[in-house]
Amino acid sequence: MAIRQVAVDGPIVRLQAEMITESAPCPSCHTQSTKIHDRYVRRPADLPWRGHPVRLVVTVRRFRCVNSACDRATFAENCGPDLPRYARRTADAQVYLFQLACTSGGEVGARLAAGAGLPVSPDTLLRLLREAALPTNPTPHVLGVDDLALRRRQVYATIFVDLETGRVVDLVEGREAEMLAKWLTAHPGVEIMTRDRAEAYAEGARTGAPQAVQVADRFHLLQNASAALDGMLRGRRLSIEEQERSEPVAEVLDPLGTSDRGAPPTSTRPPSPTKRYQIERRAARVARWEHVKELAAAGAGFRQIAREVGISRKTVHRLLAAPEPPRNRVVNRRPGGLKSPTLQPYVSYLQDRWQAGCTNVSQLYREIAGQGYPGSRSLLAQAVQTWRGPPLPRAERRKVRRMTRRSSMRWLCLRPPEQLESDEQALLKQLLSQDGELAMGYELLQGFRRVIAKRDTAALEEWMITARASDLPTFVSLANGIEADRMAVNAALTLPWSNGPVEGQITRVKLIKRQGYGRAKVDLLRARVLAS
Ligand SMILES: [Zn+2]
């Protein structure tokens, strides 16, 4: 193809082009022909130039087939790989749009393309993604699988990562055993598979790839152990305030006011505008009542009082009959805050979470919304505000924030001990000395961390015996769970593989998903993840 002329037509750059060959082969019989039947023009879009749309204006010749034995009478010449038959864009422009679709998705991609001078609809970009021939990755020898939520609690997908190359091999909707078994059957050759401790994946792998060694993920194992201790902490009262009673921090450590420290401290905050308005209205009502009483005592008649005060005679009657100033009218409102019927079913859960150290309203909101809470975040925020106690002077606030975090039982117990500061360690020691069961659970968690760190299967055996003997329900059930998944847990201790790279890829997939503006159905998401 040769460019014969370049013309700028307003914002559009037109490239006049034609094929330079004398003859063309018939696509049916491959006989070369030089007999031109007619010509027609194609106007495909090409890569833009400095934001100007570029159009190729290609004159295409139609030849007559000279082979009398051929069924084909005429044929159009082939414009080469740069301009496929019927294409409305050059191959380069198509590749550019496909890359935009991969990296930016439909909406953003379309905006970028329009800005660059190659306008295209979001739907077209998504269609490019869907139609693209995705690279077929070889089945990995070492496979990592994990689930990710496409819509939390509703739609999940399973991600398959080649742990040797760190590349995503596949993304499939669902996280059931059958799905995994089917995938593994269709992709034979997996020798080692790391997974979290979900039973569905274990079962799927047993069915689909019975020869593969399953490896439980060490991070998930540690998570399970932390969850076992966390289970013990849940609902346990913060008893640290005993040691910190003298400090202002105590207010925050006992947000529910459950300890017997006497009356709650009074607020030093100025009244809110609403409160101020109520106070003013009350004062005005009392003043009016007193005025009416005075006039009546001075012997004025109803009519005269009504005129003087500017109220109806009926109201004068009512005020004179009232032994004390009338109250502000009480509007019968639905109870708010914690008493609100909307919030009621979640209060005990919220209290537990609060005690466990979670005072983040957004987090709490997400949690109860997940349980079906139909109300607003602001209703929740207002309700738990009462648990926060009065605001402290600014200087104190920083200190408290540090102290709350530091003194929270979860923080102390679940942090690796080497990350605690010396005063925190002292606090923890004191805490554990007061609670034998908790101390036992704490020691079990640390022991488990050591087992994982040292990759010691013999030590795991000992740990299991201790955990079962402890009679702590959460740890007994952890030990039972490990026993049921013993081969995979042992593999986690003896093999170097872990699901770490999978977690990294999940973060990437989630980012891509969010860029999809809700258009990320699994097929599109899969295309974007695999193509990039
Ligand atoms: Zn032919």
XYZ file of C-alpha atoms and ligand atoms in Angstrom:
533
model
C 0.000 0.000 0.000
C 1.341 3.406 -0.904
C 0.261 6.785 0.397
C -0.273 9.112 -2.568
C -1.493 12.273 -0.900
C -1.980 13.779 2.536
C -4.836 16.247 2.949
C -5.942 18.059 6.079
C -9.685 18.487 6.068
C -10.686 20.501 9.130
C -9.662 18.426 12.132
C -9.352 15.274 10.027
C -6.191 14.133 8.284
C -6.889 12.124 5.124
C -4.300 9.797 3.642
C -5.032 8.855 0.042
C -3.660 5.374 -0.539
C -3.721 2.598 -3.089
C -2.174 -0.792 -3.654
C 0.884 -0.795 -5.839
C 0.854 -4.339 -7.191
C 0.048 -4.873 -10.879
C -1.885 -8.075 -10.281
C -3.718 -9.860 -7.485
C -4.367 -13.562 -6.792
C -7.933 -14.906 -6.832
C -8.759 -16.093 -3.310
C -10.460 -19.228 -4.719
C -8.074 -20.510 -7.402
C -4.976 -18.357 -6.649
C -4.599 -17.424 -10.331
C -2.988 -14.013 -10.709
C -5.181 -11.526 -12.551
C -4.422 -8.081 -13.981
C -7.913 -7.465 -15.377
C -9.509 -4.706 -13.307
C -13.274 -4.947 -13.058
C -13.903 -1.794 -11.037
C -12.705 0.209 -8.077
C -14.225 1.214 -4.779
C -13.054 3.250 -1.790
C -12.596 2.166 1.818
C -12.200 4.729 4.579
C -10.819 2.959 7.653
C -9.652 4.900 10.691
C -5.929 4.817 11.361
C -3.876 5.787 14.404
C -4.497 9.471 15.135
C -1.864 12.131 14.578
C -1.427 14.666 17.413
C -5.054 14.352 18.442
C -6.293 14.641 14.857
C -8.346 11.701 13.624
C -6.643 10.066 10.666
C -8.596 8.405 7.845
C -7.045 6.201 5.232
C -8.822 6.651 1.923
C -7.869 3.468 0.111
C -8.861 2.855 -3.461
C -9.387 -0.875 -3.701
C -9.460 -2.617 -7.093
C -11.840 -5.392 -7.935
C -10.338 -7.904 -10.395
C -11.927 -10.379 -12.753
C -10.794 -13.953 -12.280
C -9.196 -15.051 -15.533
C -9.481 -18.758 -14.771
C -12.527 -19.971 -16.707
C -12.736 -23.073 -14.505
C -13.143 -20.913 -11.346
C -16.658 -20.230 -9.947
C -15.603 -16.788 -8.840
C -16.240 -13.994 -11.328
C -14.649 -11.052 -9.526
C -12.692 -10.488 -6.327
C -11.384 -7.532 -4.376
C -7.659 -7.298 -3.830
C -6.267 -8.045 -0.407
C -4.955 -4.949 1.392
C -2.531 -6.942 3.511
C -2.396 -7.575 7.259
C -2.463 -3.863 8.080
C -6.013 -3.582 6.816
C -7.982 -6.808 7.176
C -10.998 -7.417 4.961
C -14.132 -5.544 6.126
C -12.187 -3.848 8.934
C -13.227 -0.294 9.759
C -9.911 0.372 11.447
C -6.341 -0.431 10.569
C -4.748 -3.250 12.517
C -2.567 -0.758 14.418
C -5.587 1.284 15.490
C -7.349 -1.890 16.550
C -4.383 -2.959 18.694
C -4.255 0.480 20.278
C -7.948 0.331 21.197
C -7.584 -3.181 22.541
C -4.756 -2.044 24.796
C -6.874 0.865 25.996
C -9.695 -1.552 26.781
C -7.321 -3.822 28.706
C -5.720 -1.133 30.778
C -8.623 1.267 31.282
C -11.864 -0.585 30.594
C -14.817 0.642 28.567
C -15.758 4.045 29.970
C -12.316 5.416 30.706
C -10.881 3.825 27.583
C -13.499 5.497 25.397
C -12.707 8.870 26.934
C -8.987 8.397 26.397
C -9.536 7.247 22.831
C -11.734 10.253 22.040
C -9.104 12.561 23.510
C -6.411 10.940 21.405
C -8.485 11.336 18.228
C -9.843 7.844 17.748
C -13.417 8.130 19.023
C -15.080 4.851 19.897
C -17.955 3.814 22.167
C -17.373 2.067 25.509
C -19.369 -0.883 24.232
C -17.094 -1.270 21.250
C -14.072 -1.400 23.541
C -15.699 -4.052 25.672
C -16.605 -6.025 22.553
C -12.948 -5.925 21.499
C -12.078 -7.393 24.870
C -14.695 -10.111 24.648
C -13.728 -11.096 21.117
C -10.002 -11.024 21.715
C -8.150 -14.293 21.437
C -6.761 -14.529 24.935
C -3.335 -16.000 25.425
C -3.544 -19.633 26.368
C -1.144 -20.098 29.222
C 0.468 -23.477 29.657
C -0.833 -25.415 32.633
C 1.428 -24.546 35.559
C 3.333 -27.168 37.506
C 2.848 -25.200 40.683
C -0.591 -23.679 40.909
C -1.957 -21.260 43.490
C -5.717 -20.858 43.833
C -7.731 -18.495 45.951
C -11.150 -16.954 45.869
C -12.034 -13.311 45.517
C -15.335 -11.591 45.992
C -16.757 -9.971 42.903
C -19.721 -8.924 44.961
C -19.263 -9.659 48.596
C -21.296 -12.574 49.924
C -22.920 -12.992 46.516
C -20.585 -13.574 43.616
C -17.168 -15.127 43.991
C -14.531 -16.063 41.476
C -11.496 -18.278 41.704
C -8.144 -17.037 40.519
C -5.499 -19.428 39.209
C -1.891 -18.276 39.423
C 1.250 -19.947 38.107
C 3.491 -19.705 41.155
C 6.664 -20.253 39.140
C 6.073 -17.295 36.834
C 3.711 -15.297 39.081
C 1.261 -14.914 36.188
C -2.500 -15.261 36.331
C -3.456 -18.343 34.332
C -7.203 -18.109 34.626
C -10.138 -16.506 36.384
C -13.351 -18.471 36.716
C -16.633 -17.629 38.368
C -17.501 -19.650 41.463
C -15.472 -21.223 44.240
C -17.085 -24.626 44.546
C -15.362 -27.977 44.550
C -16.974 -29.008 41.239
C -15.694 -25.907 39.476
C -12.135 -26.520 40.635
C -12.315 -30.226 39.810
C -13.541 -29.419 36.308
C -10.773 -26.905 35.740
C -8.076 -29.269 36.974
C -9.430 -32.061 34.776
C -9.328 -29.749 31.768
C -5.780 -28.632 32.646
C -3.894 -31.805 33.562
C -0.309 -31.584 34.760
C -0.573 -29.652 38.011
C 1.916 -31.170 40.449
C 1.616 -28.869 43.444
C -1.361 -26.755 44.391
C -1.410 -24.157 47.150
C -4.762 -23.048 48.479
C -6.365 -21.479 51.493
C -7.930 -23.777 54.028
C -11.374 -23.896 52.425
C -12.720 -27.428 52.298
C -14.226 -26.854 48.830
C -10.823 -26.332 47.249
C -9.355 -29.349 49.028
C -12.158 -31.521 47.750
C -12.027 -30.071 44.238
C -8.322 -30.790 44.046
C -8.760 -34.356 45.330
C -11.268 -35.000 42.552
C -9.689 -33.041 39.722
C -6.002 -33.623 40.355
C -5.605 -36.483 42.835
C -1.877 -36.771 42.014
C -1.167 -33.135 42.948
C 0.336 -32.331 46.320
C -1.923 -29.894 48.140
C -0.291 -27.169 50.184
C -2.259 -25.246 52.789
C -1.292 -21.619 52.775
C 0.861 -20.646 55.751
C -0.601 -17.166 55.933
C -4.105 -18.570 56.138
C -2.966 -20.993 58.831
C -1.642 -18.109 60.892
C -4.862 -16.239 60.253
C -6.827 -19.220 61.560
C -4.714 -19.299 64.705
C -5.181 -15.570 65.275
C -8.901 -16.019 64.738
C -8.908 -18.710 67.429
C -7.478 -16.267 69.962
C -9.685 -13.486 68.657
C -12.650 -15.755 69.288
C -11.640 -15.917 72.943
C -11.297 -12.147 73.140
C -14.672 -11.475 71.629
C -17.069 -10.441 74.291
C -14.397 -10.392 76.960
C -14.434 -7.228 78.969
C -11.516 -4.872 78.792
C -10.064 -5.175 82.213
C -7.166 -2.926 81.590
C -8.910 0.109 82.960
C -8.123 -1.214 86.427
C -4.514 -0.297 85.825
C -5.215 2.969 84.064
C -7.979 4.324 86.189
C -6.126 7.498 86.963
C -5.621 8.384 83.324
C -8.193 10.235 81.214
C -7.902 7.342 78.803
C -10.204 5.390 81.040
C -13.238 7.048 79.467
C -12.382 5.590 76.158
C -11.426 2.212 77.501
C -14.853 1.871 79.014
C -17.042 3.422 76.383
C -20.201 1.688 77.545
C -19.904 3.079 81.027
C -20.190 -0.409 82.416
C -17.683 -0.037 85.223
C -18.648 1.371 88.580
C -16.760 4.599 88.346
C -19.789 6.603 89.408
C -21.607 9.279 87.478
C -20.526 9.853 83.906
C -18.529 13.021 83.434
C -20.593 15.971 82.326
C -20.096 17.461 78.927
C -18.322 20.770 78.701
C -19.410 21.279 75.115
C -21.567 24.365 74.351
C -25.172 23.469 73.497
C -25.994 22.693 69.910
C -28.025 25.229 67.853
C -31.141 23.082 68.248
C -30.655 22.909 71.991
C -30.084 26.667 72.159
C -33.296 27.292 70.236
C -35.207 25.039 72.634
C -33.820 26.892 75.640
C -34.837 30.283 74.185
C -38.334 29.085 73.361
C -38.729 27.737 76.876
C -37.682 31.048 78.411
C -40.170 32.918 76.222
C -43.014 30.606 77.247
C -42.220 30.980 80.944
C -42.067 34.774 80.565
C -45.464 34.840 78.846
C -47.066 32.642 81.509
C -45.696 34.921 84.232
C -46.930 38.046 82.431
C -50.461 36.622 82.108
C -50.492 35.679 85.808
C -49.341 39.182 86.815
C -52.010 40.915 84.746
C -54.721 38.646 86.173
C -53.497 39.339 89.725
C -53.700 43.075 88.968
C -57.398 42.560 88.121
C -57.338 42.697 84.305
C -60.086 40.886 82.411
C -59.565 38.061 79.900
C -60.211 40.298 76.916
C -57.740 42.935 78.179
C -55.018 40.373 78.891
C -55.496 38.800 75.469
C -55.056 42.183 73.796
C -52.050 43.139 75.929
C -50.105 39.894 75.466
C -51.237 39.274 71.897
C -52.811 35.857 72.387
C -56.346 34.494 72.095
C -58.742 34.506 75.043
C -58.762 30.742 74.917
C -55.018 30.683 75.481
C -55.394 33.135 78.376
C -57.832 30.665 79.929
C -55.464 27.815 79.492
C -52.473 29.699 80.901
C -54.388 30.897 83.965
C -55.574 27.351 84.622
C -52.018 25.993 84.431
C -50.390 25.806 87.865
C -46.890 26.038 86.342
C -45.414 27.266 83.055
C -46.457 24.981 80.194
C -43.787 22.619 78.917
C -42.473 22.801 75.398
C -44.618 20.637 73.221
C -43.138 17.154 73.008
C -43.128 15.964 69.480
C -43.790 12.266 69.400
C -40.774 11.098 67.494
C -39.565 7.627 66.739
C -36.877 6.805 69.219
C -33.451 7.544 67.787
C -29.968 6.292 68.443
C -29.502 2.925 70.044
C -33.203 2.686 70.880
C -34.175 2.969 67.232
C -36.060 -0.148 66.168
C -33.933 -0.240 63.024
C -30.772 -0.535 65.051
C -32.098 -2.590 67.957
C -31.364 -6.077 66.541
C -27.698 -5.171 66.036
C -26.953 -3.476 69.332
C -25.494 -6.475 71.113
C -23.323 -7.308 68.133
C -22.135 -3.705 67.999
C -21.366 -3.756 71.710
C -19.241 -6.848 71.271
C -17.363 -5.358 68.371
C -16.899 -2.118 70.240
C -15.482 -3.953 73.216
C -13.202 -5.837 70.898
C -11.737 -2.514 69.921
C -13.529 -1.740 66.677
C -14.772 1.842 67.012
C -14.657 2.662 63.317
C -18.199 3.541 62.260
C -17.665 2.742 58.600
C -16.307 -0.667 59.453
C -19.181 -1.380 61.848
C -21.654 -0.150 59.270
C -20.267 -2.512 56.643
C -20.463 -5.392 59.071
C -24.061 -4.913 60.151
C -25.147 -3.957 56.642
C -23.792 -7.342 55.673
C -26.080 -8.864 58.286
C -29.076 -7.064 56.860
C -29.138 -3.733 58.710
C -31.423 -1.558 56.534
C -30.657 1.800 58.165
C -28.216 4.537 57.318
C -24.610 4.964 58.309
C -25.421 8.286 59.955
C -28.024 6.706 62.233
C -25.340 4.278 63.359
C -22.770 7.038 63.757
C -25.185 9.031 65.900
C -26.014 6.026 68.043
C -22.481 4.922 68.817
C -21.490 8.524 69.489
C -22.941 8.046 72.956
C -20.364 5.326 73.578
C -17.500 7.607 72.803
C -18.001 9.761 75.851
C -17.443 13.504 75.886
C -14.790 14.876 73.545
C -11.478 15.597 75.177
C -9.383 18.706 74.753
C -7.379 18.589 71.556
C -4.064 18.015 73.314
C -5.418 14.967 75.091
C -6.933 13.506 71.957
C -3.693 12.463 70.305
C -2.506 10.840 73.459
C -5.767 8.954 73.854
C -5.738 7.729 70.304
C -2.301 6.294 70.916
C -3.306 4.824 74.230
C -6.556 3.282 72.997
C -4.808 1.522 70.218
C -2.058 0.472 72.503
C -4.253 -0.699 75.297
C -6.803 -2.498 73.226
C -6.760 -6.117 74.164
C -6.771 -7.247 70.567
C -3.813 -5.073 69.766
C -1.862 -6.466 72.683
C -2.782 -10.094 72.130
C -2.758 -10.414 68.364
C 0.353 -8.418 67.564
C 3.558 -10.413 67.352
C 5.119 -9.831 70.788
C 8.364 -8.508 69.312
C 6.407 -5.623 67.813
C 5.094 -4.444 71.183
C 6.813 -1.690 73.087
C 8.113 -2.404 76.555
C 5.198 -0.786 78.406
C 2.776 -2.640 76.176
C 4.516 -5.882 76.984
C 4.200 -5.112 80.668
C 0.513 -4.383 80.230
C 0.020 -7.618 78.331
C 1.839 -9.600 81.001
C -0.373 -8.160 83.690
C -3.456 -8.818 81.601
C -2.559 -12.424 81.030
C -1.684 -12.971 84.681
C -5.305 -12.120 85.537
C -6.842 -14.484 83.009
C -5.524 -18.030 82.946
C -7.537 -19.192 79.948
C -6.529 -16.229 77.908
C -2.906 -16.792 78.859
C -3.202 -20.371 77.659
C -4.741 -19.259 74.357
C -2.057 -16.630 73.963
C 0.686 -19.183 74.509
C -0.960 -21.506 71.967
C -1.018 -18.761 69.350
C 2.643 -17.898 69.925
C 3.531 -21.592 69.838
C 1.739 -21.958 66.537
C 3.590 -18.975 65.120
C 6.866 -20.610 66.114
C 5.832 -23.883 64.461
C 5.096 -22.077 61.216
C 8.232 -19.955 61.394
C 10.466 -22.964 62.009
C 8.577 -25.178 59.535
C 8.756 -27.940 62.083
C 6.330 -30.846 61.588
C 7.379 -32.569 64.814
C 6.680 -29.372 66.739
C 3.294 -29.186 65.036
C 2.498 -32.645 66.383
C 3.310 -31.477 69.916
C 1.346 -28.303 69.417
C -1.722 -30.272 68.365
C -1.571 -32.365 71.528
C -1.269 -29.259 73.709
C -4.092 -27.497 71.853
C -6.458 -30.434 72.262
C -5.573 -30.773 75.934
C -6.220 -27.074 76.530
C -10.009 -27.510 76.291
C -10.243 -24.054 74.757
C -13.029 -24.531 72.209
C -11.602 -22.292 69.488
C -8.176 -23.929 69.671
C -9.551 -27.454 69.903
C -11.526 -26.828 66.744
C -8.459 -25.326 65.063
C -6.489 -28.455 65.929
C -9.275 -30.674 64.613
C -9.380 -28.676 61.402
C -5.640 -29.067 60.955
C -5.875 -32.788 61.599
C -8.509 -33.096 58.868
C -6.230 -31.250 56.468
C -3.016 -32.727 57.819
C -1.238 -33.582 54.564
C -1.699 -30.104 53.162
C -0.599 -28.492 56.428
C 2.514 -30.681 56.557
C 3.213 -29.735 52.944
C 2.950 -26.096 53.968
C 5.735 -26.718 56.479
C 7.999 -28.697 54.161
C 7.511 -27.041 50.744
C 8.616 -23.524 49.864
C 5.421 -22.584 48.032
C 2.842 -20.222 49.438
C -0.164 -18.288 48.214
C 1.596 -14.938 48.603
C 1.806 -14.266 44.845
C -1.883 -15.124 44.548
C -2.782 -12.490 47.128
C -0.811 -9.964 45.117
C -2.680 -10.850 41.957
C -6.000 -10.590 43.790
C -5.178 -7.004 44.681
C -4.511 -6.319 41.007
C -7.709 -8.017 39.861
C -9.747 -6.018 42.358
C -8.257 -2.809 41.063
C -9.157 -3.785 37.498
C -12.622 -4.736 38.667
C -13.241 -1.323 40.189
C -12.049 0.410 37.034
C -14.787 -1.514 35.243
C -17.508 0.713 36.750
C -19.729 -2.251 37.494
C -19.344 -3.630 33.992
C -16.882 -6.208 35.217
C -18.758 -9.406 34.637
C -16.471 -12.347 34.971
C -15.870 -12.740 31.222
C -14.761 -9.113 30.816
C -12.728 -9.165 33.966
C -11.077 -12.378 32.860
C -10.246 -10.844 29.488
C -8.690 -7.793 31.065
C -6.756 -9.776 33.639
C -5.404 -12.325 31.189
C -4.679 -9.894 28.367
C -2.535 -7.495 30.341
Zn -10.408 -17.750 -9.370
